[in-house]
Short mmCIF file of C-alpha atoms and ligand atoms in Angstrom, two decimals:
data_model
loop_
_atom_site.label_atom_id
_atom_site.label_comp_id
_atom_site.label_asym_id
_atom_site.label_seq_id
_atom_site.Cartn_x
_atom_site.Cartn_y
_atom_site.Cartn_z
CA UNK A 1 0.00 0.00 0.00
CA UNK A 2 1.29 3.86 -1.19
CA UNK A 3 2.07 5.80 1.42
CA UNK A 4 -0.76 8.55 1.64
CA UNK A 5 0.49 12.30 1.92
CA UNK A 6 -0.32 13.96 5.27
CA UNK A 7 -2.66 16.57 3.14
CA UNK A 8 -4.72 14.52 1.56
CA UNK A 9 -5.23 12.32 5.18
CA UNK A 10 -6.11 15.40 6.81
CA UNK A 11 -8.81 15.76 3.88
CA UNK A 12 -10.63 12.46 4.37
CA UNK A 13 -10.85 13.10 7.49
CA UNK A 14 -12.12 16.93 7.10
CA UNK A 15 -14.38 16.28 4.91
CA UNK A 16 -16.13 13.51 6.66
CA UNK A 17 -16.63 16.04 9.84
CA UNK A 18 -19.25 18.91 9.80
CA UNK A 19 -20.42 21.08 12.00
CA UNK A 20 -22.40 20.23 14.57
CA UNK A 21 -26.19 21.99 15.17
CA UNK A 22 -25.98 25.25 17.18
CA UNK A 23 -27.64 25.42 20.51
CA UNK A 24 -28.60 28.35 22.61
CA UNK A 25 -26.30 28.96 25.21
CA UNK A 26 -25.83 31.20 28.32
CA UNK A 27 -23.05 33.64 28.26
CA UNK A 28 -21.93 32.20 31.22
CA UNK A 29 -21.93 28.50 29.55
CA UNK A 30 -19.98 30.16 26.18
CA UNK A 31 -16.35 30.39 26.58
CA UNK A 32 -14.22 28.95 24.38
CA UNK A 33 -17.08 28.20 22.18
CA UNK A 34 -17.74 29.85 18.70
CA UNK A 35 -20.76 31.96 17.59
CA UNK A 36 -23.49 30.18 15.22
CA UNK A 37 -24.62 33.62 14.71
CA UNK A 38 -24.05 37.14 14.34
CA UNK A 39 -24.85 39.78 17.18
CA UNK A 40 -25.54 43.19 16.73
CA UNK A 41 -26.15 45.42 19.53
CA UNK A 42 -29.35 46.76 20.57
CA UNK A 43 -28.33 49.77 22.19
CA UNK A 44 -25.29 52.10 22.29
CA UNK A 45 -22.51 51.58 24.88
CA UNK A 46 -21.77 54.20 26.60
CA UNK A 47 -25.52 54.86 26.90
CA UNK A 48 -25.39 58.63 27.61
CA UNK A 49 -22.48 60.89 28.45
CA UNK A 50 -20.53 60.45 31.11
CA UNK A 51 -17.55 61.35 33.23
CA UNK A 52 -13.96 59.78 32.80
CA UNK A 53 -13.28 61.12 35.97
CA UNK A 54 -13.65 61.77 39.52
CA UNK A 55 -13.85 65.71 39.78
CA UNK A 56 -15.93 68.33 39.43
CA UNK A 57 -18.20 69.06 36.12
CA UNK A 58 -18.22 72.68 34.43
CA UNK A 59 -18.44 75.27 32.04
CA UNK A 60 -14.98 75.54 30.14
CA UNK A 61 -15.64 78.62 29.82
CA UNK A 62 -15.65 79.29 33.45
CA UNK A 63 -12.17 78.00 33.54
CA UNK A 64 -10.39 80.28 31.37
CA UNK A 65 -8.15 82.54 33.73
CA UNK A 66 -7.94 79.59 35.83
CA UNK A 67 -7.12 79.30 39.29
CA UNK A 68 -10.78 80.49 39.05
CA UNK A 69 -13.54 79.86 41.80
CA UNK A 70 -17.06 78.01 40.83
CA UNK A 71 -20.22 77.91 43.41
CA UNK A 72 -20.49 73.48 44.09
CA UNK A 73 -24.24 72.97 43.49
CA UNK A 74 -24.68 69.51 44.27
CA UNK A 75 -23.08 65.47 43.57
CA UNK A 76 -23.58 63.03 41.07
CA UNK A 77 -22.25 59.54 41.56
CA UNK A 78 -22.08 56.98 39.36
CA UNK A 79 -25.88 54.87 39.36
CA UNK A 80 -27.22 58.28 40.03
CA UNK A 81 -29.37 59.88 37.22
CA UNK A 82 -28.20 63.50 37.19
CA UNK A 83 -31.90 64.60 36.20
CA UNK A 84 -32.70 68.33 36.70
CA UNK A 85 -28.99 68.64 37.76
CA UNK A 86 -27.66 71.05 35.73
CA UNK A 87 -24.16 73.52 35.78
CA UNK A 88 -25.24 77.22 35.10
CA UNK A 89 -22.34 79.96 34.57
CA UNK A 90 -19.98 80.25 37.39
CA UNK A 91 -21.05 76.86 38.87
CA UNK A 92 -19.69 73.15 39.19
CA UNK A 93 -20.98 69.86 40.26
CA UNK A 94 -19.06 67.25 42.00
CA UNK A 95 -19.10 64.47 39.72
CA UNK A 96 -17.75 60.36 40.10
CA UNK A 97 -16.16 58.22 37.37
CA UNK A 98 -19.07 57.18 35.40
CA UNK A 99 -21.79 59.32 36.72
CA UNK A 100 -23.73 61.42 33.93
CA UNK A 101 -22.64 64.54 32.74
CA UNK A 102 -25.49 67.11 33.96
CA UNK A 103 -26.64 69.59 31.55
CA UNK A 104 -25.19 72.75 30.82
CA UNK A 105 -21.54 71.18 31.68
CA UNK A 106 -19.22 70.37 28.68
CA UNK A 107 -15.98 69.34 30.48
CA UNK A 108 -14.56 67.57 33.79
CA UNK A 109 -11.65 68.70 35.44
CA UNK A 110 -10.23 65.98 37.22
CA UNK A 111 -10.19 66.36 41.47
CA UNK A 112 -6.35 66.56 41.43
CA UNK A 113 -6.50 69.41 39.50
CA UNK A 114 -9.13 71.32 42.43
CA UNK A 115 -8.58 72.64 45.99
CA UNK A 116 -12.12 72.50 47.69
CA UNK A 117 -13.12 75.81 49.70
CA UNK A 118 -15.53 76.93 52.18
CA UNK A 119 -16.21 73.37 53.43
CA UNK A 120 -16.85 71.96 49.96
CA UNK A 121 -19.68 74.38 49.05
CA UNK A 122 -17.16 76.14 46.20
CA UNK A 123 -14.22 74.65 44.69
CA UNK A 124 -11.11 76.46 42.76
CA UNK A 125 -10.20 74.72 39.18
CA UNK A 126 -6.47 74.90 38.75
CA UNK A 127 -6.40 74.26 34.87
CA UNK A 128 -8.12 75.38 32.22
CA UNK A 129 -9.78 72.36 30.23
CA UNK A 130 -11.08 72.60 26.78
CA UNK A 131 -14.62 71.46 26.13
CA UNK A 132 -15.08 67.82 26.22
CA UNK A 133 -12.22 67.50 28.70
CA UNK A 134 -12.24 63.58 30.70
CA UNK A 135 -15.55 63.27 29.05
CA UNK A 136 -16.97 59.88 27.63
CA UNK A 137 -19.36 60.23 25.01
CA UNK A 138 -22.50 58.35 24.73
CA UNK A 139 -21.90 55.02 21.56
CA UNK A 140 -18.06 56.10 22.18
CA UNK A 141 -17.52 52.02 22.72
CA UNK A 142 -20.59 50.80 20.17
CA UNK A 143 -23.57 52.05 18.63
CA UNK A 144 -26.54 50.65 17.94
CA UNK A 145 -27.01 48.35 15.05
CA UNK A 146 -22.98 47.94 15.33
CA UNK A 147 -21.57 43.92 14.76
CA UNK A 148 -20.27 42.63 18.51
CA UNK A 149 -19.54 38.94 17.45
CA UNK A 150 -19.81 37.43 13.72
CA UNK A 151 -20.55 34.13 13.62
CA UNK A 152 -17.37 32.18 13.70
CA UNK A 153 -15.80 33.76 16.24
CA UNK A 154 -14.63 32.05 18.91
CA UNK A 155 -16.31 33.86 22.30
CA UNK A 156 -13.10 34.48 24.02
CA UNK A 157 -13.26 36.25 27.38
CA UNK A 158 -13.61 39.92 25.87
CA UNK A 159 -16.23 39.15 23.84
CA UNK A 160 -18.41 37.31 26.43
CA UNK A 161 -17.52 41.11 28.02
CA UNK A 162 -18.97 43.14 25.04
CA UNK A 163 -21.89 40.81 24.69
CA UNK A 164 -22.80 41.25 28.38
CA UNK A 165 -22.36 45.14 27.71
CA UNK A 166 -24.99 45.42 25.23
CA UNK A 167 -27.60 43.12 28.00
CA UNK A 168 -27.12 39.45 25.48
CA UNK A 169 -27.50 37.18 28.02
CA UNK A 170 -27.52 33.99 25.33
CA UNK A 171 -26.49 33.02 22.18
CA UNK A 172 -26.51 30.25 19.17
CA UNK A 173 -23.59 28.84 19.68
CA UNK A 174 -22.06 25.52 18.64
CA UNK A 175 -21.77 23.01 21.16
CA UNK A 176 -18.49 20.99 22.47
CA UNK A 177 -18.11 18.02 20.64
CA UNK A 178 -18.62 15.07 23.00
CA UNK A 179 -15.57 12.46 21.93
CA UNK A 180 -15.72 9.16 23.17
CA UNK A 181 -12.48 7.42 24.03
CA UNK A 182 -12.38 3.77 23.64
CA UNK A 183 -9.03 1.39 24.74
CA UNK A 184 -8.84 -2.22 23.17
CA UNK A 185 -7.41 -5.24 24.22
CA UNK A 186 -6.84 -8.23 25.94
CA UNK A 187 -3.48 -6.83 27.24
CA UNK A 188 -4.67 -4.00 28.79
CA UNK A 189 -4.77 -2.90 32.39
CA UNK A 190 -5.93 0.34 33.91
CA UNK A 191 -4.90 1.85 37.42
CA UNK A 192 -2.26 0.14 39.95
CA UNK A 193 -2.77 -3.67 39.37
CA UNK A 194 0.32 -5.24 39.12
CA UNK A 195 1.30 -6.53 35.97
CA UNK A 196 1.56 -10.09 34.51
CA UNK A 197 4.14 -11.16 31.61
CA UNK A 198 2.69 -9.22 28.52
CA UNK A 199 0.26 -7.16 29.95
CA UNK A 200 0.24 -2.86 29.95
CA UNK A 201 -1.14 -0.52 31.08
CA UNK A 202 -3.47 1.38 29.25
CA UNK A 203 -2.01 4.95 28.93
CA UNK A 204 -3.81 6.30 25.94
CA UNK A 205 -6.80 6.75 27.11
CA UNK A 206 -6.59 9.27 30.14
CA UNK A 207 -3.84 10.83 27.71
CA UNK A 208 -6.49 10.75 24.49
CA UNK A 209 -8.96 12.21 27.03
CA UNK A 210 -6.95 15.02 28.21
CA UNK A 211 -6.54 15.80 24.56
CA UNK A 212 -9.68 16.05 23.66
CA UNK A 213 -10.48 18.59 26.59
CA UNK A 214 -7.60 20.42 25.71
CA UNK A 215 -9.11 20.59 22.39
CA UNK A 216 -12.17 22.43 24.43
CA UNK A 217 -14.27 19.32 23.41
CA UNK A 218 -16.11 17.01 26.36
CA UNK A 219 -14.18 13.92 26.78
CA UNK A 220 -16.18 10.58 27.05
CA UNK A 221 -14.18 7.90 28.86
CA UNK A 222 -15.82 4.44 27.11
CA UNK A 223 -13.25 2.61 29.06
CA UNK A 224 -11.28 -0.73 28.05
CA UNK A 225 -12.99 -3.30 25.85
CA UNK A 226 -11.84 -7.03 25.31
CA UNK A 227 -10.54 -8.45 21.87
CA UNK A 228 -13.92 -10.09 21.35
CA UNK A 229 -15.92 -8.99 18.95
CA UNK A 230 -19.18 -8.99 20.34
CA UNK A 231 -18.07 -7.13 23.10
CA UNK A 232 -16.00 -4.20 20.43
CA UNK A 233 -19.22 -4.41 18.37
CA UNK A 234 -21.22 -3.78 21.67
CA UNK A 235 -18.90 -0.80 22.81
CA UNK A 236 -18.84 1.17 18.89
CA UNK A 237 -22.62 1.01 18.92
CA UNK A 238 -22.97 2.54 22.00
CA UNK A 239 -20.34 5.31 21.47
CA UNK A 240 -21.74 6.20 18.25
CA UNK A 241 -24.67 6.58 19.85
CA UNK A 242 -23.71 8.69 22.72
CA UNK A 243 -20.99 10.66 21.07
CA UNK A 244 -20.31 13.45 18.06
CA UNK A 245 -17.21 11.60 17.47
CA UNK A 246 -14.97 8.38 19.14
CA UNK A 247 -11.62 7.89 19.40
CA UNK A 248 -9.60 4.52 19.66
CA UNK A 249 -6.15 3.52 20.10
CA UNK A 250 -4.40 0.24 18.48
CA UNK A 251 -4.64 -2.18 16.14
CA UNK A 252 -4.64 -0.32 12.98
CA UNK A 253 -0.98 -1.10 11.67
CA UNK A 254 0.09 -2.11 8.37
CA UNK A 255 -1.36 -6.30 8.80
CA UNK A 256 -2.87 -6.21 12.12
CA UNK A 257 -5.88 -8.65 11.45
CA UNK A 258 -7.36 -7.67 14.97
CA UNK A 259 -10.93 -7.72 15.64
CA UNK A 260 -10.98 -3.88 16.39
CA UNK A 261 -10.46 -3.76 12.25
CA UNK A 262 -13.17 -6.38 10.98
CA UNK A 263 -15.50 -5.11 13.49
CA UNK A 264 -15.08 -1.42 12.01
CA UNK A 265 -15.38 -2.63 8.74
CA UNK A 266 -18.17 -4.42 9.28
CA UNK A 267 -20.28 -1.62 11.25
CA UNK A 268 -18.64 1.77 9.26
CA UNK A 269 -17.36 3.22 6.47
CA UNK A 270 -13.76 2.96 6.99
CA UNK A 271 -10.54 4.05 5.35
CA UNK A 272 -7.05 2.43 6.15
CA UNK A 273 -4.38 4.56 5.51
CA UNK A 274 -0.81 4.58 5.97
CA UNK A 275 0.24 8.38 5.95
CA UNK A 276 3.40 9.68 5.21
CA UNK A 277 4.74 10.46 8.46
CA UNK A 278 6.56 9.37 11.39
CA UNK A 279 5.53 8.95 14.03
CA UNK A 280 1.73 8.21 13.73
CA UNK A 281 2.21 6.38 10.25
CA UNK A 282 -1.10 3.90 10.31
CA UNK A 283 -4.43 5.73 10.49
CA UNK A 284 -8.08 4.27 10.50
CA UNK A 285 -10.83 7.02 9.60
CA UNK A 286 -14.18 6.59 8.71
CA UNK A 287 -17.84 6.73 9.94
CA UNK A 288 -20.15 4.49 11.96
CA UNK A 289 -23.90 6.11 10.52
CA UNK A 290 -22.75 9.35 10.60
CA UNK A 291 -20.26 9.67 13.37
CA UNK A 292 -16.48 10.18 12.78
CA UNK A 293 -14.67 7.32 14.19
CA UNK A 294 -10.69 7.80 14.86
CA UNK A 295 -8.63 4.71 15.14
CA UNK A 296 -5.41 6.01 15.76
CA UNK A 297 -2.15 4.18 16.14
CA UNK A 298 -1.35 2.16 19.16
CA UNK A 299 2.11 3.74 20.36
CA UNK A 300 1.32 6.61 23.12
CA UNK A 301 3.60 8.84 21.03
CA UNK A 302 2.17 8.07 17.56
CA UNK A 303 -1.81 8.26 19.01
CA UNK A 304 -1.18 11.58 20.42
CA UNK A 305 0.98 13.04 17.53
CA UNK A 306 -2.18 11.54 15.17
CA UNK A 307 -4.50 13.22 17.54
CA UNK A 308 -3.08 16.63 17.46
CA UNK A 309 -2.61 16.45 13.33
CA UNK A 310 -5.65 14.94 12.51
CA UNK A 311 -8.67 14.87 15.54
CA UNK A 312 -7.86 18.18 16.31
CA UNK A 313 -8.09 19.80 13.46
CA UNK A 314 -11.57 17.73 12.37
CA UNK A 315 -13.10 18.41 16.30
CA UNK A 316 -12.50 21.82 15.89
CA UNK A 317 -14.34 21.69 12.47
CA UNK A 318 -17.30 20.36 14.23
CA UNK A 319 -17.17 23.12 16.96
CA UNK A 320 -18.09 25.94 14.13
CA UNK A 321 -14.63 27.27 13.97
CA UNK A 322 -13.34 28.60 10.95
CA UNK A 323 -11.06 26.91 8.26
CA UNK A 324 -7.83 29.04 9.21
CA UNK A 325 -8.25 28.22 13.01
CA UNK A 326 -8.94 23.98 12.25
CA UNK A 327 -4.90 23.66 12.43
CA UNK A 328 -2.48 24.90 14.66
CA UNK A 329 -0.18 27.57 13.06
CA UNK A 330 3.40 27.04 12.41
CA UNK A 331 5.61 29.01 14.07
CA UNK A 332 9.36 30.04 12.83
CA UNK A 333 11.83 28.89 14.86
CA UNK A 334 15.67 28.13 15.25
CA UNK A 335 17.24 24.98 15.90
CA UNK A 336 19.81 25.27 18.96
CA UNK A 337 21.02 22.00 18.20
CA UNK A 338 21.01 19.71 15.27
CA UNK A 339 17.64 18.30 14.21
CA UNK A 340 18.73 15.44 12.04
CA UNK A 341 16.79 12.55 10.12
CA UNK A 342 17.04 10.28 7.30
CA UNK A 343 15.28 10.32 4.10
CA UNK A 344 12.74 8.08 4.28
CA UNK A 345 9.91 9.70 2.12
CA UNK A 346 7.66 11.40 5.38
CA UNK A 347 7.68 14.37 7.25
CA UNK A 348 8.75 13.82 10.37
CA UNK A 349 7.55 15.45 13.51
CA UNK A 350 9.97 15.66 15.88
CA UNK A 351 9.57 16.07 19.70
CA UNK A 352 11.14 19.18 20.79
CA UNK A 353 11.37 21.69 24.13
CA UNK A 354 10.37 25.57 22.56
CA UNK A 355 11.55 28.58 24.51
CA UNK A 356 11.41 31.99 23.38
CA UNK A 357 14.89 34.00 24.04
CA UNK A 358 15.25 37.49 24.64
CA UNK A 359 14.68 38.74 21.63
CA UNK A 360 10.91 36.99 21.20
CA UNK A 361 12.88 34.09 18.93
CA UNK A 362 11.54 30.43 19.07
CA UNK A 363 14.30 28.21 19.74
CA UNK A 364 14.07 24.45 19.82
CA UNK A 365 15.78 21.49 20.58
CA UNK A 366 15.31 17.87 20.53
CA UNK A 367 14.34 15.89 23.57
CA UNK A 368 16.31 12.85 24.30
CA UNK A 369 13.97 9.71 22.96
CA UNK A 370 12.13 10.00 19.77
CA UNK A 371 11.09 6.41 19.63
CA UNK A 372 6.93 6.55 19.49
CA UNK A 373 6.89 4.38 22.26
CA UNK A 374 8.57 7.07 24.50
CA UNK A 375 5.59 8.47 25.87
CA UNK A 376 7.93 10.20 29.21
CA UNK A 377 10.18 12.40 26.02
CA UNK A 378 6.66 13.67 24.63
CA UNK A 379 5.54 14.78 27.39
CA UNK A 380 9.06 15.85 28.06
CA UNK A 381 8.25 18.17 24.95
CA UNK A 382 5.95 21.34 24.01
CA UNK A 383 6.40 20.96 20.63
CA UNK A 384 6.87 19.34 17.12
CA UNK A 385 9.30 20.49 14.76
CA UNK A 386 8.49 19.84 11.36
CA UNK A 387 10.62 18.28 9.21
CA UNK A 388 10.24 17.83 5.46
CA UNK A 389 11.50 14.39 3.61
CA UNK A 390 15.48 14.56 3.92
CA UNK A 391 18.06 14.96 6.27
CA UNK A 392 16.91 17.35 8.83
CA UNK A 393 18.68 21.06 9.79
CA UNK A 394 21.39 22.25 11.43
CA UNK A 395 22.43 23.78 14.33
CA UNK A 396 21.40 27.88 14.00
CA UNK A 397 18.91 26.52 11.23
CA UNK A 398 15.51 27.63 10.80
CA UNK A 399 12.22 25.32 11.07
CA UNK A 400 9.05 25.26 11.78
CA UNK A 401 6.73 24.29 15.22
CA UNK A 402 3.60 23.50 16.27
CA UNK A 403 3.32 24.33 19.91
CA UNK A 404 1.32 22.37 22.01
CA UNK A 405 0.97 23.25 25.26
CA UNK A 406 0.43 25.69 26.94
CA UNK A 407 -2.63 25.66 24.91
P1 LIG B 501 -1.02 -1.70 17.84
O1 LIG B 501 -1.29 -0.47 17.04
O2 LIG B 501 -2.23 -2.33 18.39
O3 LIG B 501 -0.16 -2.64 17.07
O4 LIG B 501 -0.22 -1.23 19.10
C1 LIG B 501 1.05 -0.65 18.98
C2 LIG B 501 1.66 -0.47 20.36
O5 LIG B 501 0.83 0.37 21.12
C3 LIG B 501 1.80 -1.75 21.15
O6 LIG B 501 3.08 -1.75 21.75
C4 LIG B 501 0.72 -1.65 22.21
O7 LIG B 501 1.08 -2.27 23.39
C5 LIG B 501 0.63 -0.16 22.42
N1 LIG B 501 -0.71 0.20 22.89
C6 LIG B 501 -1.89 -0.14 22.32
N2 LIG B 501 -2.93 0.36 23.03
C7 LIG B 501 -2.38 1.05 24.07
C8 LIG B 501 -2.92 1.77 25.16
N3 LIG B 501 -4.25 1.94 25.30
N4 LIG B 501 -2.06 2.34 26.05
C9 LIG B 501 -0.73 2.22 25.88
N5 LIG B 501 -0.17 1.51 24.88
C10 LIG B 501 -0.97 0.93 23.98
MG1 LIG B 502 -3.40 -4.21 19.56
#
């Protein structure tokens, strides 16, 4: 079997996903989610004029000559209305951050800039101010009718902030992606049980799990099934059923005849692929009814490394977000050390530690075990450097990374 480029892998699998239907959600609910609709405010934000500052509202042209005296007529905090408050010639009116601007004044001049006299009842403004001085102006932030999220974009905190502004207390919104996570085989054990001759313990699940939260999906452990295949045909029904999209580890290498294969054969739609890459060469994609089903290579290193290039990218297509934002970026970076390979007709990605220098620069180097059964030198890592078919770069060389975490 040809080895499959990583592009055309990536577009199976893409175009197999869609996304899933929007559901009203509370703002509170939202984050990290993306819009299924566009928002446009109601109202404008401010809502009426205000003051930038705590001080004293006026006349500005009561403060040319300043030091000048003005007559205090009254207060105006913020919450308060300011209605039949208003600033006649010669006169001010204490005023808080916030509060609106009563009529008749056109400026603020900040309380630094004032010495209060006569027991607060008249105040002298030190500076002159021009009109519209530490004033906020009513639509200053929005106005009404204005866009505040466009469908597609992801509600990060701010704009959870702006919709709260303009009084959206829900939204469309498309939901997490619910991903089932499904271990098989005989020789698997979870948790502290000792282990017999040939037995291991099952590691990619709570790691394939953690993924998929990390990939602001809602991970579904489906636990550790037998090599039986009643019992796998049992547990791919059931996930189907309960999830947007399942994940498994194992048993999809180049002639593994195991039952996880004939049983997704028999129940889905299923491609076999060998991509060209290393690690994470064998990949199993296809759908059970209509649900995306991942079989992803057994090594730790290889089902994560599959995960981030090709889950990932395909969950995040079914959470509503935009083409450009399915992948991680690429980042420039340098190598501080050699980054070497053989040519061998893949792209390699390479585990590597990422730290940005003084200057802002990337720099990368390879962690010690790149074998993709060396789960402790992944997670050792924080990112993969991406290495086209040949013989790798030097020291001081540029490449580029995908970071991983933080994320
Ligand atoms: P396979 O793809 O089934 O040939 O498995 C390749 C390698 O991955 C073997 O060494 C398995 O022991 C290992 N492996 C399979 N499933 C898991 C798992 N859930 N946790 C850790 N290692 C696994
Ligand atoms: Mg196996």
């Amino acid at each position: 079997m040809g080895l499959v480029p990583l592009q055309e892998a990536e577009a199976v699998v893409l175009a197999a996903c869609s996304p899933l239907p929007p559901q009203r959600v509370a703002l509170a609910g939202a984050l990290g989610l993306v819009a299924a609709e566009s928002v446009v405010s109601a109202e404008a934000v401010p809502g009426f004029d205000n003051s930038a500052m705590d001080g004293f509202a006026v006349r500005a042209a009561d403060t040319v000559g300043a030091p000048v005296a003005l007559r205090v007529v009254t207060t105006v905090a913020a919450g308060g209305t300011g209605s039949g408050v208003r600033v006649g010639p010669g006169e001010a009116v204490r005023i808080m951050t916030g509060a609106p601007v009563p009529e008749g004044a056109d400026a603020v001049v900040m309380v630094e800039q004032t010495t209060s006299l006569r027991d607060g009842t008249e105040v002298e403004i030190g500076v002159e101010v021009a009109p519209g001085t530490a004033l906020r102006h009513a639509g200053d932030d929005l106005s009404a009718g204005d866009l505040v999220v466009d469908l597609g974009d992801e509600l990060t905190p701010g704009r959870l902030g702006v919709l709260a502004s303009v009084g959206v207390d829900e939204l469309s919104a498309f939901p997490p992606a619910r991903v089932g996570v499904l271990s098989t085989g005989d020789e698997l054990v979870s948790g502290s049980t000792p282990l017999r001759t040939g037995q291991i313990r099952d590691s990619n699940r709570p790691t394939l799990l953690a993924l998929a939260a990390r990939a602001g999906a809602i991970p579904v452990d489906l636990g550790t099934v037998a090599d039986d295949a009643g019992s796998i045909t049992e547990a791919f029904l059931t996930a189907t059923e309960r999830c947007d999209a399942v994940v498994t580890s194992g048993g999809v290498s180049m002639g593994d005849f195991d039952l996880v294969k004939v049983v997704l054969d028999r129940l889905g739609q299923m491609r076999w692929m060998q991509v060209a890459i290393k690690p994470a060469k064998p990949l199993a994609f296809g759908t059970i009814g209509a649900t995306p089903v991942f079989g992803l290579p057994g090594n730790p290193v290889s089902s994560m490394v599959s995960f981030e290039l090709f889950a990932r990218p395909a969950l995040r297509k079914m959470m509503g977000f935009p083409a450009a934002a399915w992948r991680r970026p690429l980042l420039a970076a340098v190598a501080d050390g050699p980054l070497q390979r053989r040519p061998d007709g893949k792209t390699h990605f390479m585990r590597v530690v990422a730290t940005v220098d003084e200057q802002g620069l990337n720099r990368v180097r390879a962690v010690a075990g790149q074998g993709s059964h060396q789960l402790s030198a992944m997670a050792r890592a924080n990112a993969l450097a991406v290495l086209d078919d040949g013989d790798g770069v030097e020291a001081g060389a540029g490449v580029r990374i995908m970071l991983l975490w933080p994320s």
